[in-house]
XYZ file of C-alpha atoms in Angstrom:
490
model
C 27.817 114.215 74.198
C 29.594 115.467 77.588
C 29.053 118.327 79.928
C 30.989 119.516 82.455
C 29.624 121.067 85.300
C 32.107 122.604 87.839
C 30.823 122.518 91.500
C 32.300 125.240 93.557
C 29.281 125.021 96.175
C 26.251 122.657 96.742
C 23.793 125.208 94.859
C 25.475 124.384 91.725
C 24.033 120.729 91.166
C 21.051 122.714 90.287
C 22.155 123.376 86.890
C 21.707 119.750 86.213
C 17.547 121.375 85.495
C 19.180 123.237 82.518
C 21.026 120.643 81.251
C 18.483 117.719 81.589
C 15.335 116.977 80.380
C 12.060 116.470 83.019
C 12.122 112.596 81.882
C 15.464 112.418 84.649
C 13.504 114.571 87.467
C 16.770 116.863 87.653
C 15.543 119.158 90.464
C 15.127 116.029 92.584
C 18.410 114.730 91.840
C 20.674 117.850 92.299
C 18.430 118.141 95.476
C 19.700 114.824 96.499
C 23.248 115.752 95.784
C 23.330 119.295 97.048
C 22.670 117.588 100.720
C 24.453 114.866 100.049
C 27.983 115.477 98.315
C 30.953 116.054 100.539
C 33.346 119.009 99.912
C 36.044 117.366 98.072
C 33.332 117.257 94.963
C 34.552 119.533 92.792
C 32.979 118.974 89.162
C 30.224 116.468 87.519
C 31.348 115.161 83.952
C 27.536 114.427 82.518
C 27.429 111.795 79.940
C 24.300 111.720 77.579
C 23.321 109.142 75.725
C 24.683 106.270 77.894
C 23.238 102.658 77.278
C 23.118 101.210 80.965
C 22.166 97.380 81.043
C 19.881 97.563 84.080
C 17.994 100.098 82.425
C 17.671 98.146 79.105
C 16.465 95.277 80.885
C 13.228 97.001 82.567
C 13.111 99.064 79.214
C 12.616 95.673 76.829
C 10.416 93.743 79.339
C 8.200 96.736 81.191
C 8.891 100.322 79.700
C 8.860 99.553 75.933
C 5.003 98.147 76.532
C 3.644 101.459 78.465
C 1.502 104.213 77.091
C 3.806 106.696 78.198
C 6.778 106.880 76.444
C 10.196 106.123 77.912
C 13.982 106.822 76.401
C 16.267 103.768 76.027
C 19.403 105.682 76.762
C 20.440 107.190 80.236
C 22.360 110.098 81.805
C 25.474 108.798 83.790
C 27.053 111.269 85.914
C 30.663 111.270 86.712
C 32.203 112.922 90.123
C 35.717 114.220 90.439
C 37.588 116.503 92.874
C 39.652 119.519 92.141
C 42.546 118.005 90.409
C 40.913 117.740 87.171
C 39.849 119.828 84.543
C 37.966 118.959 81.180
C 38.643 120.033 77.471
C 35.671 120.292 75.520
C 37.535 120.733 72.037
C 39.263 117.637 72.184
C 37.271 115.605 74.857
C 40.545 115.053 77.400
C 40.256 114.573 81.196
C 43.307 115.927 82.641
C 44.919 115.044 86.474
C 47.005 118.265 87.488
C 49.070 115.590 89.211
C 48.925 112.177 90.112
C 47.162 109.457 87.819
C 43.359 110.496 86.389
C 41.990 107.556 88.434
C 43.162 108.673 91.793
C 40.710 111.488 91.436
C 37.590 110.040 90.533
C 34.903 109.491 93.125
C 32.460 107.427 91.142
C 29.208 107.639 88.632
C 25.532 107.810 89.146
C 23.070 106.873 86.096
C 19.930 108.397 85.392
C 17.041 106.668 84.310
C 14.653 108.795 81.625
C 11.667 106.921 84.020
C 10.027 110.446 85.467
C 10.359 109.309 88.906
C 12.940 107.436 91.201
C 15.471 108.308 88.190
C 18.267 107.522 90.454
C 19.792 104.375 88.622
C 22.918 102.289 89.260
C 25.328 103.878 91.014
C 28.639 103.216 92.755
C 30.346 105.973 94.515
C 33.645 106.312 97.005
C 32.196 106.984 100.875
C 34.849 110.005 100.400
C 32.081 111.228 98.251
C 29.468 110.838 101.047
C 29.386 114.299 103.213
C 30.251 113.205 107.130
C 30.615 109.574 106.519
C 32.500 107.614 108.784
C 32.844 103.952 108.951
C 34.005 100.703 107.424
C 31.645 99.095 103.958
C 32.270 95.864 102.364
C 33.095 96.427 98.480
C 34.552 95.959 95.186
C 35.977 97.637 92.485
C 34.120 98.890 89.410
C 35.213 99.247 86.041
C 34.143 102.500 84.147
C 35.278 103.410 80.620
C 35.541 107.003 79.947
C 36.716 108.696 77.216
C 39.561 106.299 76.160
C 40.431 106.077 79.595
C 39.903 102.939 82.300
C 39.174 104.170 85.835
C 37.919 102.232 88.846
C 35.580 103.253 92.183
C 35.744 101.479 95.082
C 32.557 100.676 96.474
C 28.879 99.200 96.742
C 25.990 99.446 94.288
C 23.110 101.336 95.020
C 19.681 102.428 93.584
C 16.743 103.752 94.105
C 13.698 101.470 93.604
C 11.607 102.185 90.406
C 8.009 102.258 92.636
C 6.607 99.893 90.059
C 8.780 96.774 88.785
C 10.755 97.099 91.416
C 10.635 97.558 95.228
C 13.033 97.541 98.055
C 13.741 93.932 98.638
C 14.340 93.618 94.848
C 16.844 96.204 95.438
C 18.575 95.070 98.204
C 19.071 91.678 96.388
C 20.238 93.411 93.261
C 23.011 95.768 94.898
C 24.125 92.222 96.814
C 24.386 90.203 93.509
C 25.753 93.068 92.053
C 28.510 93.103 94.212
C 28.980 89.412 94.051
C 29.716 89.515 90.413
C 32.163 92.506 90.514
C 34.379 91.118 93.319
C 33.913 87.080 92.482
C 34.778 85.941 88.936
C 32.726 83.025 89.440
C 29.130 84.917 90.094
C 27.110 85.678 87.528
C 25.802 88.983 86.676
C 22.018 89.569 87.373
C 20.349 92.561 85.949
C 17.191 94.156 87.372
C 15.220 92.281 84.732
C 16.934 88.903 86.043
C 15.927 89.348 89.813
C 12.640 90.595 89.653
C 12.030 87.330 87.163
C 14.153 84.901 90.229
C 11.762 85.688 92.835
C 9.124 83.216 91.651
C 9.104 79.232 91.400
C 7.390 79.765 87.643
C 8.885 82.212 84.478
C 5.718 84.505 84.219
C 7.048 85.358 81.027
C 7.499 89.387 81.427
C 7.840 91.446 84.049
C 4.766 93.544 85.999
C 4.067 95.816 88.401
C 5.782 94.302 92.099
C 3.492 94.860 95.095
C 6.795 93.641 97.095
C 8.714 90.555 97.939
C 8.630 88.303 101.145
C 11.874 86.882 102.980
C 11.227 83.462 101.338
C 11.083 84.831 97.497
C 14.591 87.218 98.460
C 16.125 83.216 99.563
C 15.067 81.926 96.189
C 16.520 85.122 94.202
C 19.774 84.540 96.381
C 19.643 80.488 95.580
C 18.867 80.855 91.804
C 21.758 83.247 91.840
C 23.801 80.056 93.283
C 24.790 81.143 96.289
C 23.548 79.464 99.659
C 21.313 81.856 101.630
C 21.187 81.213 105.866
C 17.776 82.939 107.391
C 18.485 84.116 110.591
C 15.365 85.469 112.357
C 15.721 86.685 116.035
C 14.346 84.819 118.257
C 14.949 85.594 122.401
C 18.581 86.896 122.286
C 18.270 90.053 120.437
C 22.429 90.603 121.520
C 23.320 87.343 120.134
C 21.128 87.905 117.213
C 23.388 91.221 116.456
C 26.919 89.940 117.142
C 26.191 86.674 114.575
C 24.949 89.530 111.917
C 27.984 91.712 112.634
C 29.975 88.901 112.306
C 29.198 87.779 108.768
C 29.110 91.834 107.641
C 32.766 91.792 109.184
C 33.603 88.830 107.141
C 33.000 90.621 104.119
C 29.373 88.916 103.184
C 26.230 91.976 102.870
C 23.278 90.803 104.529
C 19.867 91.541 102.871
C 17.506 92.681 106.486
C 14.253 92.367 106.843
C 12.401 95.147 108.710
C 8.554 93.657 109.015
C 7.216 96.807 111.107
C 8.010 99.202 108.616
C 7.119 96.905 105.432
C 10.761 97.182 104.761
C 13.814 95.503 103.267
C 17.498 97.042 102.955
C 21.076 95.476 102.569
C 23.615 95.736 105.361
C 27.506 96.518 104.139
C 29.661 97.479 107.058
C 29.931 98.986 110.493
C 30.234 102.662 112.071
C 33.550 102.889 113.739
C 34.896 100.716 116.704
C 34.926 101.623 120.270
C 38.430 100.555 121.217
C 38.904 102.240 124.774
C 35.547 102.243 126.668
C 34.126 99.459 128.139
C 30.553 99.472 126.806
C 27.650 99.890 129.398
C 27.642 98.042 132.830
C 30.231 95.404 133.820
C 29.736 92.308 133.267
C 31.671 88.759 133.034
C 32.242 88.999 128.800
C 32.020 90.805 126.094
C 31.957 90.458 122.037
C 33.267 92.557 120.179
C 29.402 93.913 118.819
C 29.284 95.199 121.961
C 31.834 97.845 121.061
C 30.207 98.805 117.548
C 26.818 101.150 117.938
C 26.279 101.462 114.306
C 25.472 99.150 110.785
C 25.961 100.751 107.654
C 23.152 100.444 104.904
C 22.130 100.269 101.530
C 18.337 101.396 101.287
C 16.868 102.412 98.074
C 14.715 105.488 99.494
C 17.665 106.904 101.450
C 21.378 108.048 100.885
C 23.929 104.953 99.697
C 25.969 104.171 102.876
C 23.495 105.086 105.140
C 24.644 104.500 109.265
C 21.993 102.785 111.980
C 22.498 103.082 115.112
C 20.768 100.703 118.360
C 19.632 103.727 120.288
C 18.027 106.978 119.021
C 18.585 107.536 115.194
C 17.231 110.703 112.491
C 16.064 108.098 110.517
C 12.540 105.942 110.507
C 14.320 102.877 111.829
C 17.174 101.818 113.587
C 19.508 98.329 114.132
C 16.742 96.830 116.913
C 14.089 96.869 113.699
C 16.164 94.539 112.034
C 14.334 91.035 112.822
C 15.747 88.647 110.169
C 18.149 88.551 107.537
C 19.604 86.078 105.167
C 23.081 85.772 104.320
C 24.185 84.182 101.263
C 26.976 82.128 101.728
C 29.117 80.019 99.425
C 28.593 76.279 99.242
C 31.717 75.700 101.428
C 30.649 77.456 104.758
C 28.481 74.933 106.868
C 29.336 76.085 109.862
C 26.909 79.211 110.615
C 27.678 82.067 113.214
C 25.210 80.799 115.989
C 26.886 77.675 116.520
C 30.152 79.719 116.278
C 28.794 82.208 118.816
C 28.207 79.251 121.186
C 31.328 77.748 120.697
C 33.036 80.704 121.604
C 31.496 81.055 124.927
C 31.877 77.610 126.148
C 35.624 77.693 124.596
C 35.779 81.080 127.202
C 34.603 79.026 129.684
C 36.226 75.930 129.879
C 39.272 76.200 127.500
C 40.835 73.648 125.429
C 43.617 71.972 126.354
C 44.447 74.162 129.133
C 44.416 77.244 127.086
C 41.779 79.527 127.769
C 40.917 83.168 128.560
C 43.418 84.857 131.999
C 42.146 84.537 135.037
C 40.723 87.222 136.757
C 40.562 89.688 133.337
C 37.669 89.909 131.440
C 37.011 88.813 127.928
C 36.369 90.559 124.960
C 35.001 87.523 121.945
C 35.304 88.629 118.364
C 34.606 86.019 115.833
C 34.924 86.328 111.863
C 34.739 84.017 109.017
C 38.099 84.367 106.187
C 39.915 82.127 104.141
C 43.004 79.334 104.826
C 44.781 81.887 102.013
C 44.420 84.982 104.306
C 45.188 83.447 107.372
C 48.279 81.916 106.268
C 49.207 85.049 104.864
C 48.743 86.609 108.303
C 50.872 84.452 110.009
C 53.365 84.466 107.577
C 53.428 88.467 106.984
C 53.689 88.444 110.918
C 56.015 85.958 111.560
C 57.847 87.939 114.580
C 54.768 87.745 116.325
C 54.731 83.865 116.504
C 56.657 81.588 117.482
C 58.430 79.047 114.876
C 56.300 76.198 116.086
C 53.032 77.442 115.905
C 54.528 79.281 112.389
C 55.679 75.575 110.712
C 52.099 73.905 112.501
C 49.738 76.219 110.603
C 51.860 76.356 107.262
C 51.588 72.971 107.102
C 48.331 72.032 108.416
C 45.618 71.139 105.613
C 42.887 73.696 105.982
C 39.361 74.299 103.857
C 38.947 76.856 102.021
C 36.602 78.890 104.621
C 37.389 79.383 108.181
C 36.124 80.772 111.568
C 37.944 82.322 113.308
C 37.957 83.301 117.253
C 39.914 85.747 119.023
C 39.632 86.511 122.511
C 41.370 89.653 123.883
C 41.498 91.180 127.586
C 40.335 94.812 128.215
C 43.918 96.035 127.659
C 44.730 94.229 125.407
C 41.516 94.927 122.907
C 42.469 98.620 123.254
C 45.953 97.563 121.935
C 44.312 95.695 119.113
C 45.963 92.611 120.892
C 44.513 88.756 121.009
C 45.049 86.395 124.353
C 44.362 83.549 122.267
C 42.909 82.275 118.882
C 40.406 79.612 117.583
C 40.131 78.056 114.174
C 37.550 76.058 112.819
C 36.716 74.238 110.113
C 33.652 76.346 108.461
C 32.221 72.904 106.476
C 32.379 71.144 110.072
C 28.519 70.286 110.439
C 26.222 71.095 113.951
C 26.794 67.142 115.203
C 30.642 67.935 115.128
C 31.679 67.912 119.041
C 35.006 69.954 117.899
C 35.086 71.748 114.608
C 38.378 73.147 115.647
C 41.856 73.112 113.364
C 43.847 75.093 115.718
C 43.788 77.112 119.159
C 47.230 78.836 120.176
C 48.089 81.189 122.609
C 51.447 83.171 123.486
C 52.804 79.773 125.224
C 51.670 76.766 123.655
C 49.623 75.520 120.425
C 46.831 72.273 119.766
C 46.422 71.409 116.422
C 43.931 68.558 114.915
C 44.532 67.569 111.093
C 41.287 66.696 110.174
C 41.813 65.389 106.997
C 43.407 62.320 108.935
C 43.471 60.223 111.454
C 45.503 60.682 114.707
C 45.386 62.583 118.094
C 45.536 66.473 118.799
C 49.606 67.760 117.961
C 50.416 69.720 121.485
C 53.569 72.031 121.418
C 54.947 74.383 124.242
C 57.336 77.107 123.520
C 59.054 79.689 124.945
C 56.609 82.619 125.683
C 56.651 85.206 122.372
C 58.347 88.360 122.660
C 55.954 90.291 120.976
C 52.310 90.329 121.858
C 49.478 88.050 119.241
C 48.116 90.687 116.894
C 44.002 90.561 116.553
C 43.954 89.382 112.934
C 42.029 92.155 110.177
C 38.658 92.238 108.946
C 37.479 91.476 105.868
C 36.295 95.268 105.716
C 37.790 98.593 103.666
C 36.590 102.231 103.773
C 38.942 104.195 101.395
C 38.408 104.957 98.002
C 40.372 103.552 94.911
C 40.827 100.689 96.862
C 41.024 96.937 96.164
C 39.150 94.985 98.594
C 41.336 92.757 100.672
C 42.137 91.114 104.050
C 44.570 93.672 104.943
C 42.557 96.394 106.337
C 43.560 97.275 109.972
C 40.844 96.981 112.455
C 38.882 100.097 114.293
């Protein structure tokens, strides 16, 4: 069965009490989306009866065996904006123009579970009222009525209170993520990673009391990926840039926030500060130092929730973040600290005579991608390089994952602009003395194959008459979106 329920202002979510039974805590949902929604929100298509598989797996394993009785099926609810109008007699979703899919905004299940009914959802950050920033994400698949839309975005839940808790949460919206935008990652239900946290099968689920760092590592290793703990140690700046740096790159983090018993997922980045030079001078910068905010997935707030460093409406902020794991596929080797050092002594002392001007000061960003996307980059930007360096990196046998560093002067950074580039080799190992591939600048390139033997290939050329672009994230903010390399920085 589907309802529609139009939404001409925020007080009309609270129709969703007539329409659903207590068992999906309706006042507390259209609570949630009265001060949550954006604008552009414009009807709810509710869909009863809906068989969600994270549901089912907590409903076999936990829910099934309770004294209260729980419901099987689930409420999904649909968002749309104004373009689209439902007929009940023959069950057709109509676009007044433009295809049906460029007007959806994403779904939200309901769980029959009495409390924390907020289930599986994915939903555009258009959706999100006053959101502004950049997320990591995917595309989901939803099947509606005969018809095969997509969203564009992260998963997000809120914790059940008993099977499930935060950190089991924050790995689940990570894996889930993993198997929606990597065909080679498995899907893992709720079921599955409240089960991977443990050494032993206990044979059912029960009630979670919580999960420590080292049992979210073996949920993210059982899931076959390769989890990195970073845990801040002196250098809480350092400790910030090499997390930003792995969120740019397009890998969530799960954080751990110890004071406040706490464990979210960390997706993308408030907007970047491209034309003030952050705080007091001094001889470098990284580009973290221009970025105030994270953006978050916590299961007892909003999805696509923004931290800041300084003062925040929120109970925590970036500076409770004290470790997080990143989980990494089996070819990257290489992790961000040693990158972040790297970088600084490359500033410093240069490589072959190329190294940051003289007397400017340098702005360090420093990303991980892929040999596909950066020779798409150079060959989509040809005009910008010089034949050279174009036929030296074409031909150069890369791994799959690479580092990459990009140093930019003041100006230049508010020009989106790049003095110079690094690549490395992301399976190079810590006793490597020079991980690098490639360094170029506007005048001359170094490159090192690698997979052979031989000394570093130097070539000059004529200076390049247009100035080195800074190469994209691996980040994407609009809805309906695929999620690729090509999103413009800032």
């Amino acid at each position: 069965m589907y309802t529609w329920l139009p939404i001409h202002s925020p007080g009309d979510f609270r129709r969703l009490s007539d329409l659903l039974t207590s068992a999906y805590a309706p006042a507390e949902v259209a609570s949630f989306l009265e001060e949550r929604v954006a604008p552009r929100c414009a009807a709810v298509l509710i869909e009863f009866g809906y068989v969600d598989k994270d549901h089912r797996s907590t409903y076999y394993n936990f829910y099934s065996k309770k004294g209260l009785r729980y419901d099987p099926f689930c409420v999904r609810l649909h968002f749309f904006d104004g373009e689209v109008e439902f007929r009940e007699e023959t069950l057709e979703l109509i676009a007044r123009r433009g295809g049906l899919a460029s007007h959806y905004m994403g779904f939200m299940v309901l769980r029959p579970t009495w409390i924390a009914t907020i289930g599986r959802t994915v939903v555009s950050t258009s959706l999100v009222n006053g959101f502004e920033g950049k997320i990591i994400g995917a595309s989901h698949k939803v099947h509606l009525l005969g018809n095969r839309l997509e969203v564009w975005g992260f998963p997000w839940m809120y914790q059940h209170r008993d099977i499930a808790v935060c950190a089991h949460v924050a790995c689940w919206a990570i894996l889930r993520h993993y198997s929606e935008r990597y065909a080679n990652y498995a899907e893992y239900l709720t079921h599955d990673v409240t089960r991977m946290a443990y050494a032993f099968d206990p044979g059912g689920l029960v009630p979670s009391q919580g999960l420590t760092l080292f049992h979210a590592e073996r949920v993210f290793a059982a899931a076959r990926t390769y989890p990195v703990i970073v845990g801040q140690r002196d250098n809480a700046p350092a400790f910030y840039r090499q997390l930003l740096a792995y969120v740019e790159s397009g890998f969530p983090v799960f954080a751990a926030l110890p004071e406040q018993r706490h464990a979210i997922a960390v997706i993308g980045r408030g907007p970047i500060r491209d034309q003030s030079r952050p705080g007091d001078a001094l001889p470098l910068y990284f580009s973290a130092d221009f970025t105030d905010e994270l953006v978050v997935i916590d299961d007892n707030l909003p999805p696509y929730q923004r931290i800041s460093h300084g003062a925040h409406s929120i109970p925590y902020g970036i500076d409770a973040i004290r470790a997080f794991i990143v989980p990494l596929p089996d070819k990257v080797h290489y992790p961000a600290e040693a990158v972040d050092e790297f970088a600084l002594d490359l500033v410093d002392k240069g490589y072959f005579g190329i190294r940051a001007p003289a007397g400017e000061t340098p702005i360090i960003r420093y990303f991980l991608t892929t040999a596909a996307a950066l020779t798409h980059f150079i060959a989509a930007n040809r005009s910008q390089f010089a034949q050279p360096l174009v036929s030296a990196a074409l031909r150069l046998t890369l791994t799959q994952f690479l580092w990459v560093i990009e140093v930019s002067t003041e100006e230049q950074w508010k020009q989106h602009h790049v003095s110079f580039r690094a690549v490395l080799d992301a399976t190079a190992s810590l006793t490597d003395t020079n991980p690098l591939f490639l360094i170029h600048n506007e005048r001359r390139v170094v490159v090192i194959n690698r997979s052979g033997a031989g000394t570093p290939l130097e070539l000059d050329y004529s200076p390049l008459p247009a100035p080195l672009a800074r190469m994209p994230g691996n980040l994407e903010s609009r809805p309906l979106a695929h999620h690729t390399i090509g999103e413009s920085d800032g």
